[in-house]
Coordinates of C-alpha atoms and ligand atoms in Angstrom, one line a residue:
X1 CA -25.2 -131.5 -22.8
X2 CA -27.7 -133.3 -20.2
X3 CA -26.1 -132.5 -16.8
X4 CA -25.5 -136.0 -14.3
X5 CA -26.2 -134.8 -11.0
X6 CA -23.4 -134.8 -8.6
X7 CA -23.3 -138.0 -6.7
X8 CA -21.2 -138.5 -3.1
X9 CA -20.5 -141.9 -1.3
X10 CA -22.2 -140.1 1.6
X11 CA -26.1 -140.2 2.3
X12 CA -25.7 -137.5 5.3
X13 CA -23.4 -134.4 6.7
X14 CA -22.8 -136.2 9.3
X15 CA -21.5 -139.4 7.7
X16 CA -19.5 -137.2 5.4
X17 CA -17.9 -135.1 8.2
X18 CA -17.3 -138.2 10.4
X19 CA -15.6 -139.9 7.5
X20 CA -13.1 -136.3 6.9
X21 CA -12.7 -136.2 10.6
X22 CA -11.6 -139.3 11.7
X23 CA -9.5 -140.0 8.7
X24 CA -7.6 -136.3 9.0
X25 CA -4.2 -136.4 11.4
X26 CA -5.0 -135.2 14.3
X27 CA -8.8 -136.6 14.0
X28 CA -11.4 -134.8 15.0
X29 CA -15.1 -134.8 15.3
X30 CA -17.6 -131.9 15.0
X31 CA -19.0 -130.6 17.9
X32 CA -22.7 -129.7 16.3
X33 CA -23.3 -133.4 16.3
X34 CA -23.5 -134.1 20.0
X35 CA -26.8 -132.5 20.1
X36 CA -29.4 -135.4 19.2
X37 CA -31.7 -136.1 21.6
X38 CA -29.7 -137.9 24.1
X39 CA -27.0 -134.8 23.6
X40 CA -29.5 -132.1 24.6
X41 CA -30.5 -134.1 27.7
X42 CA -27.4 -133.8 28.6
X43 CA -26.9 -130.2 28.0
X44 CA -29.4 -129.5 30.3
X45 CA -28.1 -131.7 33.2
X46 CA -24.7 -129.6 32.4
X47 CA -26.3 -126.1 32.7
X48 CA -27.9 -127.6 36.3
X49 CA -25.0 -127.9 37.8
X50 CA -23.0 -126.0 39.9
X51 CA -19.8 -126.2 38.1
X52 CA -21.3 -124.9 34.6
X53 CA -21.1 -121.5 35.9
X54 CA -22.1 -119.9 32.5
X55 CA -25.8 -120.5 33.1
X56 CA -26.1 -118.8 36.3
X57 CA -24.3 -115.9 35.6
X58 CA -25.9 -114.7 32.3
X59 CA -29.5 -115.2 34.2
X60 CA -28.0 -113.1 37.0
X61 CA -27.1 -110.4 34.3
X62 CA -30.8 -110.8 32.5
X63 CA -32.2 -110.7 36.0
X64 CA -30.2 -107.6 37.6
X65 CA -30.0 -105.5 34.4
X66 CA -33.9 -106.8 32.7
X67 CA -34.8 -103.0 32.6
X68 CA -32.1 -101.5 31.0
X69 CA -32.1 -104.1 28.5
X70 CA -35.6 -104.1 27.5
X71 CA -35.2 -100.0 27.2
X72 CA -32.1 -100.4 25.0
X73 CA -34.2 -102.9 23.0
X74 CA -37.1 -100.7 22.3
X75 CA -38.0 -98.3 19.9
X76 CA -40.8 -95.8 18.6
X77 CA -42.9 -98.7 16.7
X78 CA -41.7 -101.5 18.7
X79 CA -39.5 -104.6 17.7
X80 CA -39.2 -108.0 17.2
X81 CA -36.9 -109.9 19.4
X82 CA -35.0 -112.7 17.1
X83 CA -33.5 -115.4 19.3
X84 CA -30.9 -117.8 17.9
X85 CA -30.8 -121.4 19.7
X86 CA -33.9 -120.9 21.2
X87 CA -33.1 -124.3 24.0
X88 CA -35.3 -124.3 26.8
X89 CA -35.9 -120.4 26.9
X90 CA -35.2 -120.3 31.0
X91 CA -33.0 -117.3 30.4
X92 CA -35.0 -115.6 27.7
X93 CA -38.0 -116.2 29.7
X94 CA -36.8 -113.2 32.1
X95 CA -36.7 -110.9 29.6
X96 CA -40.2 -111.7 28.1
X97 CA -42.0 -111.7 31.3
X98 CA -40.3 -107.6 32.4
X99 CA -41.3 -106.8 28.1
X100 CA -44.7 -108.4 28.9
X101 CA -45.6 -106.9 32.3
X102 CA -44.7 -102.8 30.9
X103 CA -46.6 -103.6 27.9
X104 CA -43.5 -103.6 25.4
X105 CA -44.7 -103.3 21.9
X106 CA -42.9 -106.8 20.0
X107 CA -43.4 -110.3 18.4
X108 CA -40.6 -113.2 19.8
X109 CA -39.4 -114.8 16.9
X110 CA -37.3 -117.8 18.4
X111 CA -35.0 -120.1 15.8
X112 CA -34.5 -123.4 15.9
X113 CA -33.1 -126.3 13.8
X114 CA -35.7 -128.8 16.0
X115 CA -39.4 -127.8 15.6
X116 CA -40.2 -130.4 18.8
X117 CA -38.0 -127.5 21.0
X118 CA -39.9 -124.6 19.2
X119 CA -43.2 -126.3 20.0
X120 CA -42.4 -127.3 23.4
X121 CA -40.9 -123.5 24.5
X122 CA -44.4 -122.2 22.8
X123 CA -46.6 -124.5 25.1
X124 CA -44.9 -123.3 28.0
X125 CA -44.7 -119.8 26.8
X126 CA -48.8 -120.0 26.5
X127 CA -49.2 -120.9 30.1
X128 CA -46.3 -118.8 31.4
X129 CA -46.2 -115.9 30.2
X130 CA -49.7 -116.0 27.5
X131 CA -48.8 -111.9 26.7
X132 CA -46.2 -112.8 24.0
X133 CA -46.7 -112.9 20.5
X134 CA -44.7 -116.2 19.5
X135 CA -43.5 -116.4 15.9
X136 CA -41.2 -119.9 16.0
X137 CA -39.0 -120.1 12.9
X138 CA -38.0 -123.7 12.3
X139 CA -34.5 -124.1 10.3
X140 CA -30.9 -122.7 10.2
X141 CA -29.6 -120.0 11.7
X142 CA -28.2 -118.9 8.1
X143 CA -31.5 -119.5 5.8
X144 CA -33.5 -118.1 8.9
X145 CA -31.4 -115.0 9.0
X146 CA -31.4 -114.5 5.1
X147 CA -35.1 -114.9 5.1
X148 CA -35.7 -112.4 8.2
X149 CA -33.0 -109.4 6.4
X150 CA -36.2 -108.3 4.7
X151 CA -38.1 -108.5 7.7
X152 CA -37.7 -104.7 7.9
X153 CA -41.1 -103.2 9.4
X154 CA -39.6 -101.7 12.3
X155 CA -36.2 -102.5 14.3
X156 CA -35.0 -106.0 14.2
X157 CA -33.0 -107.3 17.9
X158 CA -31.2 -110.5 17.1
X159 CA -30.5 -112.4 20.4
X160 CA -28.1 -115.5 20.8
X161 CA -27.6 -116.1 24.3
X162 CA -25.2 -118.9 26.0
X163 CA -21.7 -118.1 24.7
X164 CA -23.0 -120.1 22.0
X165 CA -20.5 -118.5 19.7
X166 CA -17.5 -120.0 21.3
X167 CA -17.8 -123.1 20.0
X168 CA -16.3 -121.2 17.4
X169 CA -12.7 -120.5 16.2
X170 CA -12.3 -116.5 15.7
X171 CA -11.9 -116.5 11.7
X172 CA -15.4 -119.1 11.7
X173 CA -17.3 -116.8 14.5
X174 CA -16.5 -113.4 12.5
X175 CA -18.1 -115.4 9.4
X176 CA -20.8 -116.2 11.8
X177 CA -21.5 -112.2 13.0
X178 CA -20.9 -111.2 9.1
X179 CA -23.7 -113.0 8.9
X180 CA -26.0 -111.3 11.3
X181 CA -24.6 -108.0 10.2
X182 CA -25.5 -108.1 6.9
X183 CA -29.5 -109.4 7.9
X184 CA -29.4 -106.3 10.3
X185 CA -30.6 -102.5 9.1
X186 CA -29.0 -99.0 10.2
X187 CA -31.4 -99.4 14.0
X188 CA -31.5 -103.2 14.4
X189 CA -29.5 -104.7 17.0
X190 CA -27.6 -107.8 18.1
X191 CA -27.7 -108.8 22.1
X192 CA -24.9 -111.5 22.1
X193 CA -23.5 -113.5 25.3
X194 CA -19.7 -113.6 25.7
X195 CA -18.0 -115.7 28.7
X196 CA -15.3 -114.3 30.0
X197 CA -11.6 -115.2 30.6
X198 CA -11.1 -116.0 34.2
X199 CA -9.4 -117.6 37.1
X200 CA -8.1 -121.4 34.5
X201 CA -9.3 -123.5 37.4
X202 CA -12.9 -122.4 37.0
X203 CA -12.9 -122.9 33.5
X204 CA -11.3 -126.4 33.8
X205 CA -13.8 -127.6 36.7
X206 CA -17.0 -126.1 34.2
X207 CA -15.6 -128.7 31.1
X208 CA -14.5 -131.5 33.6
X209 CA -16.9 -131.7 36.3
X210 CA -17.3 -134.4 38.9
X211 CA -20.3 -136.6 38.1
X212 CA -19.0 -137.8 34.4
X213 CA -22.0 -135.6 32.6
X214 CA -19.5 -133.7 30.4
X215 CA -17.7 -136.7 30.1
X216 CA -21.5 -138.2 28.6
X217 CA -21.7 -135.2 26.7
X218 CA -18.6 -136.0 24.8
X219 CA -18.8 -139.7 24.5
X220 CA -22.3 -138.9 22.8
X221 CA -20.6 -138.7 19.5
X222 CA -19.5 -142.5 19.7
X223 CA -22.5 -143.3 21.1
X224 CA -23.7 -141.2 18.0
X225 CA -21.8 -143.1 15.6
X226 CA -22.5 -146.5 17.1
X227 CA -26.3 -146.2 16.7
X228 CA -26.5 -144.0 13.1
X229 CA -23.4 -145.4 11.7
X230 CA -22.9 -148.8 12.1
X231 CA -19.4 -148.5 14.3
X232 CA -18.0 -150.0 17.5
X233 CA -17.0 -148.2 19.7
X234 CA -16.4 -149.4 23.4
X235 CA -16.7 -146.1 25.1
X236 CA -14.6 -147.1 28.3
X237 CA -11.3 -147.3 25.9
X238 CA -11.9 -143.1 25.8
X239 CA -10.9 -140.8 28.0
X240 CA -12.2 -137.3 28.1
X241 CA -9.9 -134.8 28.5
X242 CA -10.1 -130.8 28.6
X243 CA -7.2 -128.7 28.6
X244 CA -7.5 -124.5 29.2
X245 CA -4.9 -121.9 27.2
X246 CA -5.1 -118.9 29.4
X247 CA -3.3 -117.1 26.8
X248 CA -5.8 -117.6 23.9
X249 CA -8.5 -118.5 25.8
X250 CA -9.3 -121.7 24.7
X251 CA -10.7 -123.9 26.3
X252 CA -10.9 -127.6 24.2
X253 CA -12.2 -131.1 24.9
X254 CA -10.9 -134.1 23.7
X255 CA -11.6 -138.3 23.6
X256 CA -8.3 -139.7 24.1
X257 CA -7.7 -143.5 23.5
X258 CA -6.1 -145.3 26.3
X259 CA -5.0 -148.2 24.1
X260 CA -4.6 -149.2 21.0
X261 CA -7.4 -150.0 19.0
X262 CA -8.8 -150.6 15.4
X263 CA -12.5 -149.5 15.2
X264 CA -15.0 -150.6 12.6
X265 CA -17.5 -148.3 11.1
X266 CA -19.3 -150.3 8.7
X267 CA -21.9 -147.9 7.7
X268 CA -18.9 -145.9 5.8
X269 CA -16.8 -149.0 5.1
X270 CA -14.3 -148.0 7.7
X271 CA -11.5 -149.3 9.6
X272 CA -10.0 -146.4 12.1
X273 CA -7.0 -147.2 13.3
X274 CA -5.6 -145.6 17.1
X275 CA -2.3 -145.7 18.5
X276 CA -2.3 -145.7 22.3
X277 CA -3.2 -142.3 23.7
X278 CA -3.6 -141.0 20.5
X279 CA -6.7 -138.2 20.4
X280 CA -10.2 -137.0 19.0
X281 CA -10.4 -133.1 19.3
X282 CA -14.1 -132.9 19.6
X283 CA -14.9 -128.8 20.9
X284 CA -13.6 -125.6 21.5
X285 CA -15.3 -123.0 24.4
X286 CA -13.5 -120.0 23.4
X287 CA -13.3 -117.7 26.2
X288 CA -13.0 -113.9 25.7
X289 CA -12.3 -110.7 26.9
X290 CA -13.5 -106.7 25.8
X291 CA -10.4 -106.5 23.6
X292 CA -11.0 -109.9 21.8
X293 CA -15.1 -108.8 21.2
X294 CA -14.4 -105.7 20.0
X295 CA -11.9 -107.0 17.1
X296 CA -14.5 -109.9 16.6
X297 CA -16.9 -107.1 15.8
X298 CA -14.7 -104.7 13.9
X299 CA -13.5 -107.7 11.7
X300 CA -17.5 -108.3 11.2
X301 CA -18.2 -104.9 10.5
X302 CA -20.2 -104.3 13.6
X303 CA -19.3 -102.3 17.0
X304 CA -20.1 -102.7 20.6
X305 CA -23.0 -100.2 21.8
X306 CA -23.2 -101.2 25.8
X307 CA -22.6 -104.0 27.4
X308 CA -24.0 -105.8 30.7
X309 CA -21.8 -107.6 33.1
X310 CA -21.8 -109.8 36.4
X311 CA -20.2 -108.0 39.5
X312 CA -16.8 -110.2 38.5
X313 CA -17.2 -109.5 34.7
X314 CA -17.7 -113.5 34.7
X315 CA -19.6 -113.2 32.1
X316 CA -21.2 -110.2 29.6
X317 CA -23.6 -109.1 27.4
X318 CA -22.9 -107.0 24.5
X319 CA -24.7 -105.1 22.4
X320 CA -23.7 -104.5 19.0
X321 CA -24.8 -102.3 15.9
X322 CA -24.0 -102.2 12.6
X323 CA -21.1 -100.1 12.1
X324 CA -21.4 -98.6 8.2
X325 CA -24.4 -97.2 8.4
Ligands
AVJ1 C1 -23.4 -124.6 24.4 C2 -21.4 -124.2 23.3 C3 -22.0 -122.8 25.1 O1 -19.1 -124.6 25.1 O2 -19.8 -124.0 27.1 C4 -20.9 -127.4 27.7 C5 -21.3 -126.5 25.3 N1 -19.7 -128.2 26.2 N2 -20.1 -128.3 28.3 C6 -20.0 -124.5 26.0 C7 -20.7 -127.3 26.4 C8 -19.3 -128.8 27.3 C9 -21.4 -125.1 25.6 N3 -22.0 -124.2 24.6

């Protein structure tokens, strides 16, 4: 029998996800699809300011504990450091220049899913700090880390810094360190940033700051949609709101509709209807605490070896091994 290759109405993930999310009750949108080019701008403008604490305190951590870390990272031959979400390197670059400097024997391997952010962090990287050995590995983090499991020469040290992992509910990020585990061998290791549960206020003012750049941020998926997919949506009917669960330690961002409204996206033949103040979830920032990490782990199959931490354990640094072997 001659097989008929599956067809969908969708040409993209992202059309396919908008269309599931927006037509689900509550709707949602995916947080992965802020980040075009406009959404990374913005990122950055986020981690410069003051009240996107995250940034500064996990350099504080790379800067006050750089030795330790690079010892824990090293062994006999050497390693090769394997960074996840590679961005604008800032924080990494602390590391690399103290691994650099007392003639640490490794290659940087950073990933990336945008080869124009690989090849700008490597231009800078040859001027910087011209010592390191750059491998950039364009692509997921999954097909990256199933092609780097056999990349077994000497100990692996998987790196994803930025709390990057709480953009993840719990049962999705132990699916995400299963992952990593099962590319990592008995002495590899995974350096992983966690931000912490603290004072709700803080974490409120980080996701709702003054000058309307998280509110950007967030609108970026309409703005998204209007250019990619045909739609119409008039921003200023969106408000963006962030609420904080000190009990789980969620924090979670939402685009709520201050009227009601019918909104046409032609590009998937479309009509969304909103009642007034109805919502869009759009991202969760889960914020954790040593219990939480360790069962994260345990669920994984990996367990904490050391961690590094702020002064007021703002923010830490674990580092995990694989626990059955
Ligand atoms: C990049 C996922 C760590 O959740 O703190 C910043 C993204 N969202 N402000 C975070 C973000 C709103 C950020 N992460």
């Amino acid at each position: 029998m001659k097989s008929t290759p599956t067809t969908t109405k969708y040409e993209t993930a992202f059309e396919e996800d908008v269309a599931k999310g927006l037509t689900s009750f509550p709707k949602y949108l995916l947080s992965k699809y802020i980040y075009d080019e406009k959404g990374d701008k913005l990122f950055q403008q986020i981690m410069n300011m003051p009240e996107y604490y995250l940034t500064n305190c996990e350099l504080g951590i790379l800067q006050s504990h750089t030795a330790s870390i690079a010892d824990s990272f090293n062994s006999k031959k050497g390693f090769d450091l394997i960074e996840l979400g590679a961005g604008d390197g800032k924080k990494t670059k602390v590391l690399l220049k103290h691994l650099v400097a007392k003639n640490y024997d490794f290659d940087y391997l950073p990933v990336d899913i945008s080869q124009h952010v690989l090849d700008e962090l490597e231009e800078a990287l040859k001027t910087e700090i011209p010592g390191v050995n750059i491998k950039t590995q364009q692509g997921t983090y999954f097909k990256t880390l199933e092609k780097l499991a056999d990349y077994n020469s000497r100990k692996k040290v998987i790196m994803v810094l930025g709390s990057n992992i709480g953009n993840l509910l719990h049962e999705k990020a132990i699916d995400f360190l299963k992952n990593i585990c099962e590319a990592m061998s008995k002495e590899d290791m995974l350096f992983m940033g966690f931000d912490q549960k603290k004072d709700p206020q803080i974490i409120l003012d980080a996701y709702n700051d003054p000058h309307g750049i998280t509110e950007a941020f967030n609108k970026n998926l309409l703005v998204r949609m209007n250019n990619e997919l045909e739609a119409d949506f008039n921003t200023d009917d969106f408000k963006h709101w962030e609420t904080y669960n000190p009990e789980t330690g969620t924090a979670a961002s939402y685009l709520v509709s201050k009227k009601e409204q019918q909104v046409k996206i032609d590009k998937l033949g479309l009509d969304i209807h909103f009642d007034a103040w109805e919502t869009i979830h759009t991202e969760i920032s889960q914020k954790y605490d040593d219990n939480i990490v360790q069962w994260l782990a345990k669920e994984a199959g990996l367990e904490v070896i050391e961690e590094f931490s702020d002064s007021e354990n703002c923010y830490k640094n674990y580092i995990f091994r694989r626990k059955d072997l």
